[in-house]
């Protein structure tokens, strides 16, 4: 890794990397335990792992946009599966945790998207 001082926003970007790596790794291990090799989860872990090493700023923008779309889709899927727009919908523990995970993922995607503008002009 390069020897540079890590700034405040760069630390948030590393937290976002760690979040997506842990999310992909947990998804990969859960499906691997059931006897399936999940290519999407493996790609997420490999892509964000390589991004930690190379720190390409434009790739942060691309990953951020892709993760934002996926996070919003997951949030809408949770709302649809558990029928949370119904009048008597119950928000129990798993539903709250899935909604919180989707919202945290949206925030982490936003950090990656805005890192393109925050970090690209820092050296100039």
mmCIF file with all atom_site columns, C-alpha atoms in Angstrom:
data_model
loop_
_atom_site.group_PDB
_atom_site.id
_atom_site.type_symbol
_atom_site.label_atom_id
_atom_site.label_alt_id
_atom_site.label_comp_id
_atom_site.label_asym_id
_atom_site.label_entity_id
_atom_site.label_seq_id
_atom_site.pdbx_PDB_ins_code
_atom_site.Cartn_x
_atom_site.Cartn_y
_atom_site.Cartn_z
_atom_site.occupancy
_atom_site.B_iso_or_equiv
_atom_site.pdbx_formal_charge
_atom_site.auth_seq_id
_atom_site.auth_comp_id
_atom_site.auth_asym_id
_atom_site.auth_atom_id
_atom_site.pdbx_PDB_model_num
ATOM 1   C CA . UNK A 1 1   ? 0.000   0.000   0.000   1.00 0.00 ? 1   UNK A CA 1
ATOM 2   C CA . UNK A 1 2   ? 1.104   3.536   -0.593  1.00 0.00 ? 2   UNK A CA 1
ATOM 3   C CA . UNK A 1 3   ? 2.493   5.523   2.309   1.00 0.00 ? 3   UNK A CA 1
ATOM 4   C CA . UNK A 1 4   ? 0.096   8.436   2.534   1.00 0.00 ? 4   UNK A CA 1
ATOM 5   C CA . UNK A 1 5   ? -1.713  10.074  5.396   1.00 0.00 ? 5   UNK A CA 1
ATOM 6   C CA . UNK A 1 6   ? -5.349  9.020   5.518   1.00 0.00 ? 6   UNK A CA 1
ATOM 7   C CA . UNK A 1 7   ? -7.742  11.972  5.721   1.00 0.00 ? 7   UNK A CA 1
ATOM 8   C CA . UNK A 1 8   ? -11.163 12.082  7.314   1.00 0.00 ? 8   UNK A CA 1
ATOM 9   C CA . UNK A 1 9   ? -13.150 11.445  4.156   1.00 0.00 ? 9   UNK A CA 1
ATOM 10  C CA . UNK A 1 10  ? -10.718 8.734   3.032   1.00 0.00 ? 10  UNK A CA 1
ATOM 11  C CA . UNK A 1 11  ? -11.397 6.999   6.348   1.00 0.00 ? 11  UNK A CA 1
ATOM 12  C CA . UNK A 1 12  ? -15.131 7.031   5.542   1.00 0.00 ? 12  UNK A CA 1
ATOM 13  C CA . UNK A 1 13  ? -14.333 5.497   2.158   1.00 0.00 ? 13  UNK A CA 1
ATOM 14  C CA . UNK A 1 14  ? -12.363 2.704   3.873   1.00 0.00 ? 14  UNK A CA 1
ATOM 15  C CA . UNK A 1 15  ? -15.314 2.113   6.209   1.00 0.00 ? 15  UNK A CA 1
ATOM 16  C CA . UNK A 1 16  ? -17.562 1.804   3.139   1.00 0.00 ? 16  UNK A CA 1
ATOM 17  C CA . UNK A 1 17  ? -15.094 -0.656  1.583   1.00 0.00 ? 17  UNK A CA 1
ATOM 18  C CA . UNK A 1 18  ? -15.114 -2.707  4.769   1.00 0.00 ? 18  UNK A CA 1
ATOM 19  C CA . UNK A 1 19  ? -18.907 -2.676  4.920   1.00 0.00 ? 19  UNK A CA 1
ATOM 20  C CA . UNK A 1 20  ? -19.302 -3.966  1.378   1.00 0.00 ? 20  UNK A CA 1
ATOM 21  C CA . UNK A 1 21  ? -16.530 -6.543  1.802   1.00 0.00 ? 21  UNK A CA 1
ATOM 22  C CA . UNK A 1 22  ? -18.160 -7.882  4.982   1.00 0.00 ? 22  UNK A CA 1
ATOM 23  C CA . UNK A 1 23  ? -21.588 -7.842  3.355   1.00 0.00 ? 23  UNK A CA 1
ATOM 24  C CA . UNK A 1 24  ? -20.337 -9.747  0.307   1.00 0.00 ? 24  UNK A CA 1
ATOM 25  C CA . UNK A 1 25  ? -18.265 -12.141 2.419   1.00 0.00 ? 25  UNK A CA 1
ATOM 26  C CA . UNK A 1 26  ? -21.174 -12.996 4.704   1.00 0.00 ? 26  UNK A CA 1
ATOM 27  C CA . UNK A 1 27  ? -23.432 -13.522 1.689   1.00 0.00 ? 27  UNK A CA 1
ATOM 28  C CA . UNK A 1 28  ? -20.774 -15.710 0.040   1.00 0.00 ? 28  UNK A CA 1
ATOM 29  C CA . UNK A 1 29  ? -20.236 -17.822 3.154   1.00 0.00 ? 29  UNK A CA 1
ATOM 30  C CA . UNK A 1 30  ? -23.968 -18.306 3.751   1.00 0.00 ? 30  UNK A CA 1
ATOM 31  C CA . UNK A 1 31  ? -24.492 -19.598 0.226   1.00 0.00 ? 31  UNK A CA 1
ATOM 32  C CA . UNK A 1 32  ? -21.302 -21.644 0.307   1.00 0.00 ? 32  UNK A CA 1
ATOM 33  C CA . UNK A 1 33  ? -22.536 -23.330 3.480   1.00 0.00 ? 33  UNK A CA 1
ATOM 34  C CA . UNK A 1 34  ? -25.608 -24.457 1.543   1.00 0.00 ? 34  UNK A CA 1
ATOM 35  C CA . UNK A 1 35  ? -23.397 -25.969 -1.169  1.00 0.00 ? 35  UNK A CA 1
ATOM 36  C CA . UNK A 1 36  ? -23.658 -23.208 -3.782  1.00 0.00 ? 36  UNK A CA 1
ATOM 37  C CA . UNK A 1 37  ? -20.902 -20.999 -5.153  1.00 0.00 ? 37  UNK A CA 1
ATOM 38  C CA . UNK A 1 38  ? -22.290 -17.478 -5.404  1.00 0.00 ? 38  UNK A CA 1
ATOM 39  C CA . UNK A 1 39  ? -20.468 -15.671 -8.193  1.00 0.00 ? 39  UNK A CA 1
ATOM 40  C CA . UNK A 1 40  ? -22.043 -12.290 -7.416  1.00 0.00 ? 40  UNK A CA 1
ATOM 41  C CA . UNK A 1 41  ? -20.947 -12.360 -3.770  1.00 0.00 ? 41  UNK A CA 1
ATOM 42  C CA . UNK A 1 42  ? -17.482 -13.533 -4.782  1.00 0.00 ? 42  UNK A CA 1
ATOM 43  C CA . UNK A 1 43  ? -17.257 -10.693 -7.312  1.00 0.00 ? 43  UNK A CA 1
ATOM 44  C CA . UNK A 1 44  ? -18.265 -8.144  -4.662  1.00 0.00 ? 44  UNK A CA 1
ATOM 45  C CA . UNK A 1 45  ? -15.541 -9.350  -2.294  1.00 0.00 ? 45  UNK A CA 1
ATOM 46  C CA . UNK A 1 46  ? -12.914 -9.490  -5.052  1.00 0.00 ? 46  UNK A CA 1
ATOM 47  C CA . UNK A 1 47  ? -13.844 -6.095  -6.535  1.00 0.00 ? 47  UNK A CA 1
ATOM 48  C CA . UNK A 1 48  ? -13.864 -4.215  -3.251  1.00 0.00 ? 48  UNK A CA 1
ATOM 49  C CA . UNK A 1 49  ? -10.762 -6.067  -2.066  1.00 0.00 ? 49  UNK A CA 1
ATOM 50  C CA . UNK A 1 50  ? -8.859  -4.937  -5.141  1.00 0.00 ? 50  UNK A CA 1
ATOM 51  C CA . UNK A 1 51  ? -10.278 -1.433  -4.737  1.00 0.00 ? 51  UNK A CA 1
ATOM 52  C CA . UNK A 1 52  ? -8.823  -1.254  -1.216  1.00 0.00 ? 52  UNK A CA 1
ATOM 53  C CA . UNK A 1 53  ? -5.407  -1.917  -2.695  1.00 0.00 ? 53  UNK A CA 1
ATOM 54  C CA . UNK A 1 54  ? -5.557  0.216   -5.853  1.00 0.00 ? 54  UNK A CA 1
ATOM 55  C CA . UNK A 1 55  ? -7.817  3.063   -4.597  1.00 0.00 ? 55  UNK A CA 1
ATOM 56  C CA . UNK A 1 56  ? -8.938  4.170   -8.060  1.00 0.00 ? 56  UNK A CA 1
ATOM 57  C CA . UNK A 1 57  ? -11.217 7.178   -7.575  1.00 0.00 ? 57  UNK A CA 1
ATOM 58  C CA . UNK A 1 58  ? -13.298 6.781   -10.746 1.00 0.00 ? 58  UNK A CA 1
ATOM 59  C CA . UNK A 1 59  ? -13.977 3.158   -9.811  1.00 0.00 ? 59  UNK A CA 1
ATOM 60  C CA . UNK A 1 60  ? -15.392 4.441   -6.507  1.00 0.00 ? 60  UNK A CA 1
ATOM 61  C CA . UNK A 1 61  ? -17.953 6.370   -8.535  1.00 0.00 ? 61  UNK A CA 1
ATOM 62  C CA . UNK A 1 62  ? -18.885 3.331   -10.611 1.00 0.00 ? 62  UNK A CA 1
ATOM 63  C CA . UNK A 1 63  ? -19.090 1.008   -7.584  1.00 0.00 ? 63  UNK A CA 1
ATOM 64  C CA . UNK A 1 64  ? -21.063 3.621   -5.672  1.00 0.00 ? 64  UNK A CA 1
ATOM 65  C CA . UNK A 1 65  ? -23.665 3.981   -8.408  1.00 0.00 ? 65  UNK A CA 1
ATOM 66  C CA . UNK A 1 66  ? -23.993 0.210   -8.838  1.00 0.00 ? 66  UNK A CA 1
ATOM 67  C CA . UNK A 1 67  ? -24.283 -0.342  -5.094  1.00 0.00 ? 67  UNK A CA 1
ATOM 68  C CA . UNK A 1 68  ? -26.811 2.472   -4.766  1.00 0.00 ? 68  UNK A CA 1
ATOM 69  C CA . UNK A 1 69  ? -29.044 0.889   -7.401  1.00 0.00 ? 69  UNK A CA 1
ATOM 70  C CA . UNK A 1 70  ? -28.668 -2.515  -5.747  1.00 0.00 ? 70  UNK A CA 1
ATOM 71  C CA . UNK A 1 71  ? -29.368 -1.105  -2.287  1.00 0.00 ? 71  UNK A CA 1
ATOM 72  C CA . UNK A 1 72  ? -32.518 0.682   -3.372  1.00 0.00 ? 72  UNK A CA 1
ATOM 73  C CA . UNK A 1 73  ? -33.644 -2.500  -5.125  1.00 0.00 ? 73  UNK A CA 1
ATOM 74  C CA . UNK A 1 74  ? -33.015 -4.511  -1.936  1.00 0.00 ? 74  UNK A CA 1
ATOM 75  C CA . UNK A 1 75  ? -34.979 -1.995  0.135   1.00 0.00 ? 75  UNK A CA 1
ATOM 76  C CA . UNK A 1 76  ? -37.919 -2.173  -2.268  1.00 0.00 ? 76  UNK A CA 1
ATOM 77  C CA . UNK A 1 77  ? -37.680 -5.973  -2.227  1.00 0.00 ? 77  UNK A CA 1
ATOM 78  C CA . UNK A 1 78  ? -37.867 -6.047  1.583   1.00 0.00 ? 78  UNK A CA 1
ATOM 79  C CA . UNK A 1 79  ? -40.889 -3.759  1.495   1.00 0.00 ? 79  UNK A CA 1
ATOM 80  C CA . UNK A 1 80  ? -42.525 -5.957  -1.125  1.00 0.00 ? 80  UNK A CA 1
ATOM 81  C CA . UNK A 1 81  ? -41.754 -9.365  0.413   1.00 0.00 ? 81  UNK A CA 1
ATOM 82  C CA . UNK A 1 82  ? -42.917 -8.460  3.905   1.00 0.00 ? 82  UNK A CA 1
ATOM 83  C CA . UNK A 1 83  ? -45.842 -6.360  2.563   1.00 0.00 ? 83  UNK A CA 1
ATOM 84  C CA . UNK A 1 84  ? -44.852 -3.378  4.682   1.00 0.00 ? 84  UNK A CA 1
ATOM 85  C CA . UNK A 1 85  ? -47.261 -0.986  2.971   1.00 0.00 ? 85  UNK A CA 1
ATOM 86  C CA . UNK A 1 86  ? -50.248 -2.920  4.317   1.00 0.00 ? 86  UNK A CA 1
ATOM 87  C CA . UNK A 1 87  ? -52.313 -1.395  7.090   1.00 0.00 ? 87  UNK A CA 1
ATOM 88  C CA . UNK A 1 88  ? -51.456 -4.011  9.734   1.00 0.00 ? 88  UNK A CA 1
ATOM 89  C CA . UNK A 1 89  ? -47.829 -4.621  8.767   1.00 0.00 ? 89  UNK A CA 1
ATOM 90  C CA . UNK A 1 90  ? -45.565 -5.823  11.570  1.00 0.00 ? 90  UNK A CA 1
ATOM 91  C CA . UNK A 1 91  ? -42.047 -4.522  11.885  1.00 0.00 ? 91  UNK A CA 1
ATOM 92  C CA . UNK A 1 92  ? -40.356 -7.311  13.825  1.00 0.00 ? 92  UNK A CA 1
ATOM 93  C CA . UNK A 1 93  ? -36.629 -7.865  14.364  1.00 0.00 ? 93  UNK A CA 1
ATOM 94  C CA . UNK A 1 94  ? -35.644 -9.389  10.994  1.00 0.00 ? 94  UNK A CA 1
ATOM 95  C CA . UNK A 1 95  ? -37.615 -6.783  9.055   1.00 0.00 ? 95  UNK A CA 1
ATOM 96  C CA . UNK A 1 96  ? -36.048 -3.911  10.992  1.00 0.00 ? 96  UNK A CA 1
ATOM 97  C CA . UNK A 1 97  ? -32.570 -5.368  10.524  1.00 0.00 ? 97  UNK A CA 1
ATOM 98  C CA . UNK A 1 98  ? -33.057 -5.831  6.767   1.00 0.00 ? 98  UNK A CA 1
ATOM 99  C CA . UNK A 1 99  ? -34.361 -2.273  6.413   1.00 0.00 ? 99  UNK A CA 1
ATOM 100 C CA . UNK A 1 100 ? -31.459 -0.938  8.487   1.00 0.00 ? 100 UNK A CA 1
ATOM 101 C CA . UNK A 1 101 ? -28.963 -2.936  6.401   1.00 0.00 ? 101 UNK A CA 1
ATOM 102 C CA . UNK A 1 102 ? -30.440 -1.514  3.201   1.00 0.00 ? 102 UNK A CA 1
ATOM 103 C CA . UNK A 1 103 ? -30.357 2.050   4.539   1.00 0.00 ? 103 UNK A CA 1
ATOM 104 C CA . UNK A 1 104 ? -26.762 1.711   5.741   1.00 0.00 ? 104 UNK A CA 1
ATOM 105 C CA . UNK A 1 105 ? -25.880 0.328   2.319   1.00 0.00 ? 105 UNK A CA 1
ATOM 106 C CA . UNK A 1 106 ? -27.468 3.378   0.678   1.00 0.00 ? 106 UNK A CA 1
ATOM 107 C CA . UNK A 1 107 ? -25.418 5.689   2.920   1.00 0.00 ? 107 UNK A CA 1
ATOM 108 C CA . UNK A 1 108 ? -22.198 3.774   2.171   1.00 0.00 ? 108 UNK A CA 1
ATOM 109 C CA . UNK A 1 109 ? -22.968 3.983   -1.548  1.00 0.00 ? 109 UNK A CA 1
ATOM 110 C CA . UNK A 1 110 ? -23.396 7.732   -1.183  1.00 0.00 ? 110 UNK A CA 1
ATOM 111 C CA . UNK A 1 111 ? -19.997 7.935   0.492   1.00 0.00 ? 111 UNK A CA 1
ATOM 112 C CA . UNK A 1 112 ? -18.426 6.124   -2.455  1.00 0.00 ? 112 UNK A CA 1
ATOM 113 C CA . UNK A 1 113 ? -20.211 8.335   -4.984  1.00 0.00 ? 113 UNK A CA 1
ATOM 114 C CA . UNK A 1 114 ? -19.217 11.588  -3.299  1.00 0.00 ? 114 UNK A CA 1
ATOM 115 C CA . UNK A 1 115 ? -15.652 10.381  -2.788  1.00 0.00 ? 115 UNK A CA 1
ATOM 116 C CA . UNK A 1 116 ? -15.155 10.971  -6.493  1.00 0.00 ? 116 UNK A CA 1
ATOM 117 C CA . UNK A 1 117 ? -15.709 14.692  -6.077  1.00 0.00 ? 117 UNK A CA 1
ATOM 118 C CA . UNK A 1 118 ? -14.148 15.012  -2.622  1.00 0.00 ? 118 UNK A CA 1
ATOM 119 C CA . UNK A 1 119 ? -10.941 13.100  -3.346  1.00 0.00 ? 119 UNK A CA 1
ATOM 120 C CA . UNK A 1 120 ? -10.331 13.752  -7.046  1.00 0.00 ? 120 UNK A CA 1
ATOM 121 C CA . UNK A 1 121 ? -9.514  17.446  -6.645  1.00 0.00 ? 121 UNK A CA 1
ATOM 122 C CA . UNK A 1 122 ? -7.613  17.090  -3.378  1.00 0.00 ? 122 UNK A CA 1
ATOM 123 C CA . UNK A 1 123 ? -4.166  16.885  -5.006  1.00 0.00 ? 123 UNK A CA 1
ATOM 124 C CA . UNK A 1 124 ? -4.701  19.818  -7.395  1.00 0.00 ? 124 UNK A CA 1
#
